CSV table of C-alpha atoms in Angstrom, one decimal:
chain,number,residue,atom,x,y,z
P,151,UNK,CA,-140.6,18.3,71.9
P,152,UNK,CA,-141.9,20.6,74.7
P,153,UNK,CA,-139.5,22.8,76.6
P,154,UNK,CA,-140.5,21.1,79.9
P,155,UNK,CA,-139.7,17.7,78.4
P,156,UNK,CA,-136.4,19.0,77.0
P,157,UNK,CA,-135.4,20.4,80.4
P,158,UNK,CA,-136.2,17.1,82.0
P,159,UNK,CA,-133.8,15.3,79.7
P,160,UNK,CA,-131.0,17.8,80.3
P,161,UNK,CA,-131.2,18.2,84.1
P,162,UNK,CA,-130.6,14.6,85.3
P,163,UNK,CA,-128.8,13.1,88.2
P,164,UNK,CA,-125.9,10.7,87.5
P,165,UNK,CA,-128.2,7.8,88.3
P,166,UNK,CA,-130.8,9.0,85.8
P,167,UNK,CA,-128.2,9.6,83.2
P,168,UNK,CA,-127.0,6.0,83.8
P,169,UNK,CA,-130.5,4.7,83.3
P,170,UNK,CA,-130.6,6.4,79.9
P,171,UNK,CA,-127.2,4.9,79.0
P,172,UNK,CA,-128.4,1.4,80.0
P,173,UNK,CA,-131.5,1.7,77.8
P,174,UNK,CA,-129.6,3.1,74.9
P,175,UNK,CA,-127.0,0.3,75.3
P,176,UNK,CA,-129.7,-2.3,75.2
P,177,UNK,CA,-131.5,-0.8,72.2
P,178,UNK,CA,-128.2,-0.4,70.3
P,179,UNK,CA,-127.4,-4.1,71.0
P,180,UNK,CA,-130.8,-5.2,69.6
P,181,UNK,CA,-130.4,-3.4,66.3
P,182,UNK,CA,-129.3,-5.7,63.4
P,183,UNK,CA,-125.9,-5.4,61.9
P,184,UNK,CA,-125.3,-3.6,58.7
P,185,UNK,CA,-127.8,-1.2,57.0
P,186,UNK,CA,-130.8,-0.6,59.3
P,187,UNK,CA,-133.7,1.9,59.0
P,188,UNK,CA,-135.1,2.8,62.4
P,189,UNK,CA,-138.1,4.9,63.3
P,190,UNK,CA,-138.7,6.4,66.7
P,191,UNK,CA,-142.3,7.5,67.3
P,192,UNK,CA,-144.7,8.6,70.0
P,193,UNK,CA,-145.7,11.9,71.6
P,194,UNK,CA,-143.4,14.9,71.4
P,195,UNK,CA,-140.3,13.1,72.5
P,196,UNK,CA,-139.4,11.2,69.3
P,197,UNK,CA,-137.0,13.7,67.9
P,198,UNK,CA,-135.0,14.0,71.1
P,199,UNK,CA,-134.8,10.3,71.7
P,200,UNK,CA,-133.8,9.6,68.0
P,201,UNK,CA,-131.0,12.2,68.4
P,202,UNK,CA,-129.8,10.6,71.7
P,203,UNK,CA,-129.8,7.1,70.0
P,204,UNK,CA,-127.9,8.4,67.0
P,205,UNK,CA,-125.3,10.1,69.3
P,206,UNK,CA,-125.0,6.9,71.3
P,207,UNK,CA,-124.5,4.7,68.3
P,208,UNK,CA,-122.0,7.1,66.8
P,209,UNK,CA,-120.0,7.1,70.0
P,210,UNK,CA,-120.0,3.3,69.9
P,211,UNK,CA,-118.6,3.3,66.3
P,212,UNK,CA,-121.7,2.8,64.2
P,213,UNK,CA,-122.3,5.2,61.4
P,214,UNK,CA,-125.7,7.0,61.6
P,215,UNK,CA,-127.6,9.2,59.3
P,216,UNK,CA,-130.5,11.5,60.2
P,217,UNK,CA,-132.9,13.3,57.8
P,218,UNK,CA,-132.4,17.1,57.3
P,219,UNK,CA,-134.7,19.4,59.2
P,220,UNK,CA,-138.2,19.3,57.6
P,221,UNK,CA,-137.4,16.2,55.5
P,222,UNK,CA,-139.4,13.2,56.7
P,223,UNK,CA,-137.7,10.9,54.2
P,224,UNK,CA,-134.7,8.8,55.0
P,225,UNK,CA,-132.3,7.4,52.4
P,226,UNK,CA,-130.7,4.1,53.1
P,227,UNK,CA,-126.9,4.2,53.1
P,228,UNK,CA,-124.9,1.0,52.9
P,229,UNK,CA,-123.7,0.0,56.4
P,230,UNK,CA,-125.4,2.9,58.1
P,231,UNK,CA,-128.1,3.2,60.7
P,232,UNK,CA,-130.7,5.6,59.4
P,233,UNK,CA,-132.9,7.0,62.3
P,234,UNK,CA,-136.1,8.9,61.7
P,235,UNK,CA,-138.6,10.4,64.1
P,236,UNK,CA,-142.4,10.5,63.9
P,237,UNK,CA,-145.2,11.9,66.1
P,238,UNK,CA,-147.3,8.8,66.4
P,239,UNK,CA,-147.9,7.5,62.9
P,240,UNK,CA,-145.3,5.9,60.7
P,241,UNK,CA,-143.9,8.4,58.3
P,242,UNK,CA,-143.7,5.8,55.6
P,243,UNK,CA,-145.2,2.3,54.9
P,244,UNK,CA,-144.4,-0.3,57.6
P,245,UNK,CA,-142.3,-2.5,55.3
P,246,UNK,CA,-139.8,0.3,54.8
P,247,UNK,CA,-138.7,0.4,58.5
P,248,UNK,CA,-136.5,-2.4,59.8
P,249,UNK,CA,-137.1,-1.4,63.5
P,250,UNK,CA,-139.9,0.7,64.9
P,251,UNK,CA,-139.4,2.1,68.5
P,252,UNK,CA,-142.6,3.3,70.1
P,253,UNK,CA,-142.4,5.7,73.1
P,254,UNK,CA,-145.1,5.4,75.7
P,255,UNK,CA,-145.7,8.8,77.4
P,256,UNK,CA,-148.4,10.6,79.4
P,257,UNK,CA,-149.6,12.1,76.1
P,258,UNK,CA,-149.2,8.8,74.2
P,259,UNK,CA,-150.1,6.0,76.6
P,260,UNK,CA,-150.1,2.3,75.9
P,261,UNK,CA,-152.3,1.8,72.9
P,262,UNK,CA,-153.2,-0.6,70.1
P,263,UNK,CA,-150.6,1.0,67.9
P,264,UNK,CA,-147.9,-0.5,70.2
P,265,UNK,CA,-148.6,-3.9,68.6
P,266,UNK,CA,-146.9,-2.8,65.4
P,267,UNK,CA,-143.8,-1.6,67.3
P,268,UNK,CA,-140.7,-3.7,67.6
P,269,UNK,CA,-139.5,-2.0,70.8
P,270,UNK,CA,-141.7,-0.2,73.3
P,271,UNK,CA,-140.1,2.2,75.8
P,272,UNK,CA,-142.0,3.6,78.8
P,273,UNK,CA,-141.1,7.3,78.9
P,274,UNK,CA,-143.8,8.5,81.3
P,275,UNK,CA,-140.9,9.8,83.4
P,276,UNK,CA,-138.5,11.3,80.8
P,277,UNK,CA,-135.6,10.9,83.3
P,278,UNK,CA,-136.2,7.2,83.8
P,279,UNK,CA,-136.9,5.3,80.6
P,280,UNK,CA,-137.8,1.6,80.8
P,281,UNK,CA,-138.0,-0.9,78.0
P,282,UNK,CA,-141.3,-2.6,78.3
P,283,UNK,CA,-141.6,-4.9,75.2
P,284,UNK,CA,-139.3,-6.3,72.6
P,285,UNK,CA,-140.3,-8.5,69.7
P,286,UNK,CA,-138.7,-11.9,69.7
P,287,UNK,CA,-136.5,-11.4,66.6
P,288,UNK,CA,-134.7,-8.6,68.5
P,289,UNK,CA,-134.8,-9.9,72.0
P,290,UNK,CA,-132.0,-12.4,71.7
P,291,UNK,CA,-131.9,-14.4,75.0
P,292,UNK,CA,-134.3,-11.8,76.5
P,293,UNK,CA,-131.8,-10.9,79.3
P,294,UNK,CA,-133.2,-7.3,79.0
P,295,UNK,CA,-136.4,-8.4,80.7
P,296,UNK,CA,-135.0,-8.9,84.3
P,297,UNK,CA,-133.0,-5.7,84.3
P,298,UNK,CA,-135.8,-3.6,82.8
P,299,UNK,CA,-138.4,-5.1,85.1
P,300,UNK,CA,-136.3,-4.2,88.1
P,301,UNK,CA,-135.8,-0.7,86.7
P,302,UNK,CA,-139.6,-0.3,86.4
P,303,UNK,CA,-140.7,-1.8,89.7
P,304,UNK,CA,-137.8,-0.8,92.1
P,305,UNK,CA,-138.6,3.0,92.1
P,306,UNK,CA,-142.3,2.2,92.6
P,307,UNK,CA,-142.0,-0.4,95.3
P,308,UNK,CA,-142.3,2.0,98.3
P,309,UNK,CA,-145.6,3.5,96.9
P,310,UNK,CA,-147.0,0.4,95.3
P,311,UNK,CA,-149.4,-0.3,98.1
P,312,UNK,CA,-150.6,3.3,98.3
P,313,UNK,CA,-151.7,2.9,94.8
P,314,UNK,CA,-153.0,-0.7,94.8
P,315,UNK,CA,-153.2,-1.9,98.4
P,316,UNK,CA,-157.0,-1.6,98.6
P,317,UNK,CA,-157.3,-4.7,96.3
P,318,UNK,CA,-156.0,-7.1,98.9
P,319,UNK,CA,-159.6,-8.4,99.6
P,320,UNK,CA,-159.8,-9.4,95.9
P,321,UNK,CA,-156.6,-11.4,96.3
P,322,UNK,CA,-158.0,-13.1,99.4
P,323,UNK,CA,-161.3,-13.9,97.5
P,324,UNK,CA,-159.3,-15.4,94.6
P,325,UNK,CA,-157.4,-17.7,96.9
P,326,UNK,CA,-160.6,-18.7,98.6
P,327,UNK,CA,-162.3,-19.4,95.3
P,328,UNK,CA,-159.4,-21.6,94.3
P,329,UNK,CA,-159.9,-23.7,97.4
P,330,UNK,CA,-156.2,-24.2,98.2
P,331,UNK,CA,-156.2,-27.1,100.6
P,332,UNK,CA,-154.8,-27.1,104.2
P,333,UNK,CA,-151.3,-28.6,104.3
P,334,UNK,CA,-150.5,-27.6,100.7
P,335,UNK,CA,-147.2,-26.3,99.5
P,336,UNK,CA,-147.9,-23.2,97.4
P,337,UNK,CA,-145.9,-20.7,95.3
P,338,UNK,CA,-146.8,-17.1,94.7
P,339,UNK,CA,-145.0,-16.4,91.4
P,340,UNK,CA,-144.3,-12.7,90.9
P,341,UNK,CA,-145.6,-12.0,94.4
P,342,UNK,CA,-144.6,-8.3,94.4
P,343,UNK,CA,-145.4,-6.7,97.7
P,344,UNK,CA,-147.0,-9.9,98.9
P,345,UNK,CA,-150.7,-9.0,98.7
P,346,UNK,CA,-151.7,-12.7,98.3
P,347,UNK,CA,-149.3,-14.1,100.9
P,348,UNK,CA,-151.6,-13.7,104.0
P,349,UNK,CA,-154.5,-15.4,102.2
P,350,UNK,CA,-152.2,-18.2,101.0
P,351,UNK,CA,-150.8,-18.7,104.5
P,352,UNK,CA,-154.3,-18.8,106.0
P,353,UNK,CA,-155.4,-21.4,103.4
P,354,UNK,CA,-152.6,-23.8,103.9
P,355,UNK,CA,-152.7,-23.6,107.6
P,356,UNK,CA,-149.9,-24.5,110.1
P,357,UNK,CA,-148.9,-27.6,108.2
P,358,UNK,CA,-148.6,-26.0,104.8
P,359,UNK,CA,-145.7,-24.0,103.3
P,360,UNK,CA,-145.8,-20.8,101.3
P,361,UNK,CA,-143.1,-19.5,98.9
P,362,UNK,CA,-143.0,-16.2,97.2
P,363,UNK,CA,-140.7,-15.2,94.3
P,364,UNK,CA,-140.2,-11.9,92.6
P,365,UNK,CA,-137.6,-10.5,90.3
P,366,UNK,CA,-137.4,-7.2,92.2
P,367,UNK,CA,-135.7,-7.2,95.6
P,368,UNK,CA,-137.4,-3.9,96.6
P,369,UNK,CA,-140.8,-5.4,96.2
P,370,UNK,CA,-139.9,-8.3,98.5
P,371,UNK,CA,-138.5,-5.8,101.0
P,372,UNK,CA,-142.0,-4.2,101.2
P,373,UNK,CA,-143.6,-7.6,101.7
P,374,UNK,CA,-141.3,-8.2,104.7
P,375,UNK,CA,-141.7,-4.8,106.3
P,376,UNK,CA,-145.5,-5.0,106.1
P,377,UNK,CA,-145.5,-8.4,107.8
P,378,UNK,CA,-147.2,-10.1,104.9
P,379,UNK,CA,-144.2,-12.5,104.6
P,380,UNK,CA,-144.8,-13.9,108.0
P,381,UNK,CA,-144.0,-17.7,107.9
P,382,UNK,CA,-143.4,-17.5,104.1
P,383,UNK,CA,-140.1,-18.0,102.3
P,384,UNK,CA,-139.3,-15.2,99.9
P,385,UNK,CA,-136.7,-15.5,97.1
P,386,UNK,CA,-135.4,-13.1,94.5
P,387,UNK,CA,-135.9,-15.1,91.3
P,388,UNK,CA,-137.1,-14.8,87.7
P,389,UNK,CA,-140.4,-16.7,87.4
P,390,UNK,CA,-139.2,-18.1,84.1
P,391,UNK,CA,-136.2,-19.7,85.8
P,392,UNK,CA,-137.3,-20.9,89.2
P,393,UNK,CA,-134.7,-22.0,91.8
P,394,UNK,CA,-136.6,-25.3,92.6
P,395,UNK,CA,-136.0,-28.9,91.6
P,396,UNK,CA,-138.7,-31.4,91.2
P,397,UNK,CA,-142.5,-31.1,91.2
P,398,UNK,CA,-142.9,-29.7,94.7
P,399,UNK,CA,-145.9,-27.4,94.6
P,400,UNK,CA,-149.5,-28.3,95.0
P,401,UNK,CA,-150.7,-24.9,93.8
P,402,UNK,CA,-149.2,-21.8,92.0
P,403,UNK,CA,-150.7,-18.4,92.3
P,404,UNK,CA,-149.8,-16.0,89.5
P,405,UNK,CA,-151.2,-12.5,89.7
P,406,UNK,CA,-150.3,-10.0,86.9
P,407,UNK,CA,-147.5,-12.2,85.7
P,408,UNK,CA,-148.4,-14.2,82.6
P,409,UNK,CA,-149.4,-11.3,80.4
P,410,UNK,CA,-146.1,-9.4,81.1
P,411,UNK,CA,-143.7,-12.3,80.3
P,412,UNK,CA,-141.7,-11.9,77.0
P,413,UNK,CA,-142.6,-15.6,76.2
P,414,UNK,CA,-145.8,-16.6,78.1
P,415,UNK,CA,-145.5,-20.2,76.9
P,416,UNK,CA,-142.0,-20.6,78.4
P,417,UNK,CA,-143.2,-19.1,81.6
P,418,UNK,CA,-146.2,-21.4,81.9
P,419,UNK,CA,-144.0,-24.4,81.1
P,420,UNK,CA,-141.6,-23.4,84.0
P,421,UNK,CA,-144.6,-23.1,86.4
P,422,UNK,CA,-145.7,-26.6,85.2
P,423,UNK,CA,-142.2,-28.0,85.8
P,424,UNK,CA,-142.4,-27.3,89.5
P,425,UNK,CA,-146.1,-28.3,90.0
P,426,UNK,CA,-147.1,-31.8,90.8
P,427,UNK,CA,-149.7,-33.6,88.5
P,428,UNK,CA,-153.1,-32.6,89.6
P,429,UNK,CA,-151.8,-29.4,91.1
P,430,UNK,CA,-153.5,-26.1,90.3
P,431,UNK,CA,-152.5,-22.8,88.7
P,432,UNK,CA,-154.5,-19.7,89.6
P,433,UNK,CA,-154.0,-16.9,87.1
P,434,UNK,CA,-155.4,-13.7,88.6
P,435,UNK,CA,-155.7,-9.9,88.2
P,436,UNK,CA,-157.8,-7.6,90.3
P,437,UNK,CA,-159.1,-5.9,87.2
P,438,UNK,CA,-160.8,-7.6,84.2
P,439,UNK,CA,-159.1,-7.4,80.8
P,440,UNK,CA,-161.5,-4.7,79.5
P,441,UNK,CA,-161.0,-2.5,82.5
P,442,UNK,CA,-157.3,-3.0,82.5
P,443,UNK,CA,-157.0,-2.2,78.8
P,444,UNK,CA,-159.1,0.9,79.2
P,445,UNK,CA,-156.8,2.1,82.0
P,446,UNK,CA,-153.9,1.9,79.5
P,447,UNK,CA,-155.7,3.6,76.7
P,448,UNK,CA,-156.5,0.6,74.5
P,449,UNK,CA,-159.0,-2.2,73.9
P,450,UNK,CA,-158.5,-5.9,74.6
P,451,UNK,CA,-157.0,-7.9,71.8
P,452,UNK,CA,-157.7,-11.5,70.8
P,453,UNK,CA,-154.0,-12.3,70.6
P,454,UNK,CA,-153.3,-11.3,74.2
P,455,UNK,CA,-152.0,-14.2,76.5
P,456,UNK,CA,-155.1,-13.9,78.7
P,457,UNK,CA,-157.6,-13.9,75.9
P,458,UNK,CA,-159.6,-17.1,76.4
P,459,UNK,CA,-158.8,-18.8,73.1
P,460,UNK,CA,-155.1,-18.1,73.3
P,461,UNK,CA,-154.9,-19.0,77.0
P,462,UNK,CA,-156.4,-22.4,76.3
P,463,UNK,CA,-153.8,-23.0,73.6
P,464,UNK,CA,-150.9,-21.8,75.8
P,465,UNK,CA,-152.0,-23.9,78.8
P,466,UNK,CA,-152.6,-27.0,76.7
P,467,UNK,CA,-149.1,-26.7,75.1
P,468,UNK,CA,-147.3,-26.3,78.4
P,469,UNK,CA,-148.8,-29.1,80.5
P,470,UNK,CA,-152.0,-27.5,81.9
P,471,UNK,CA,-155.7,-28.0,81.3
P,472,UNK,CA,-157.9,-24.9,81.7
P,473,UNK,CA,-160.7,-25.7,84.2
P,474,UNK,CA,-162.3,-22.3,84.7
P,475,UNK,CA,-162.2,-19.0,82.9
P,476,UNK,CA,-163.8,-15.8,84.2
P,477,UNK,CA,-163.0,-12.4,82.8
P,478,UNK,CA,-165.4,-10.2,84.7
P,479,UNK,CA,-165.4,-6.4,84.9
P,480,UNK,CA,-164.0,-6.4,88.5
P,481,UNK,CA,-161.4,-9.2,88.2
P,482,UNK,CA,-159.7,-11.8,86.0
P,483,UNK,CA,-159.7,-15.4,87.3
P,484,UNK,CA,-158.6,-18.6,85.5
P,485,UNK,CA,-158.0,-22.0,87.1
P,486,UNK,CA,-155.9,-24.6,85.4
P,487,UNK,CA,-154.9,-28.2,86.5
P,488,UNK,CA,-151.4,-29.7,85.9
P,489,UNK,CA,-151.8,-32.8,83.7
């Protein structure tokens, strides 16, 4: 681990130290009972994070063992959590690790190798770790998702538009292409700072209604202060557990949402639950899959939720029919109809 990274981990505010405790608490709670062999890998931080996790587990009453300096091998001890560290590749064959924790850093960005990890932790800011992915067998009731999503987006809300605000015309074009009718009641699911809200409001006109939900209050606060929420109802809510009864929406707009849900099928089913038969789902992103994957240091995969074959299956199994699919360089756009 570099001296700069070590200094960053040791010179934290109480809030930053609390963030580390929250992440370590969640990871500790995800580990199976009994004898467990854990590998922490990625960048130059693996050793420090493995040591922190071992100290945290020990303080909580679980026995931990670490390899001796220079010894990459770990011997399983009955009832103990064995924690090893790697620099990017598994030190031993995959089957010999019960849990692999992958660290995403500036030197080890999101990559194809994350798909073999059980837990992915964003450590681009070493003072503010965020859990970004957990395999279903460890996720339990996936309560981690809301807390970690807020931890990721809340500190970024104030500067989000400075980074991505210039893509608002792409949002407006997507709403126009979907031909949302005047008088419709529409939902922007995962609306963030509200980049689609003005276009949705213009589309439905004075007789329509616009709702926006997002799990992060700070993102909605930006939507309000920018004026984008004018004549729209904003609610803090998890898109997987919407606070609506009945099939009240004529259209649902979902930008950058589906691919980030722990269970995309459950999320799409929830969107279907609140959409009337014949209503539309607009799945959008202002970058195509290839461009977005390249930005994160990887290539598109056929098992991703937005890959055409998988998206067709996901939609069909959750009450939708895919009507249009366009994965261009400059944007992703899919249109589905509620059956």
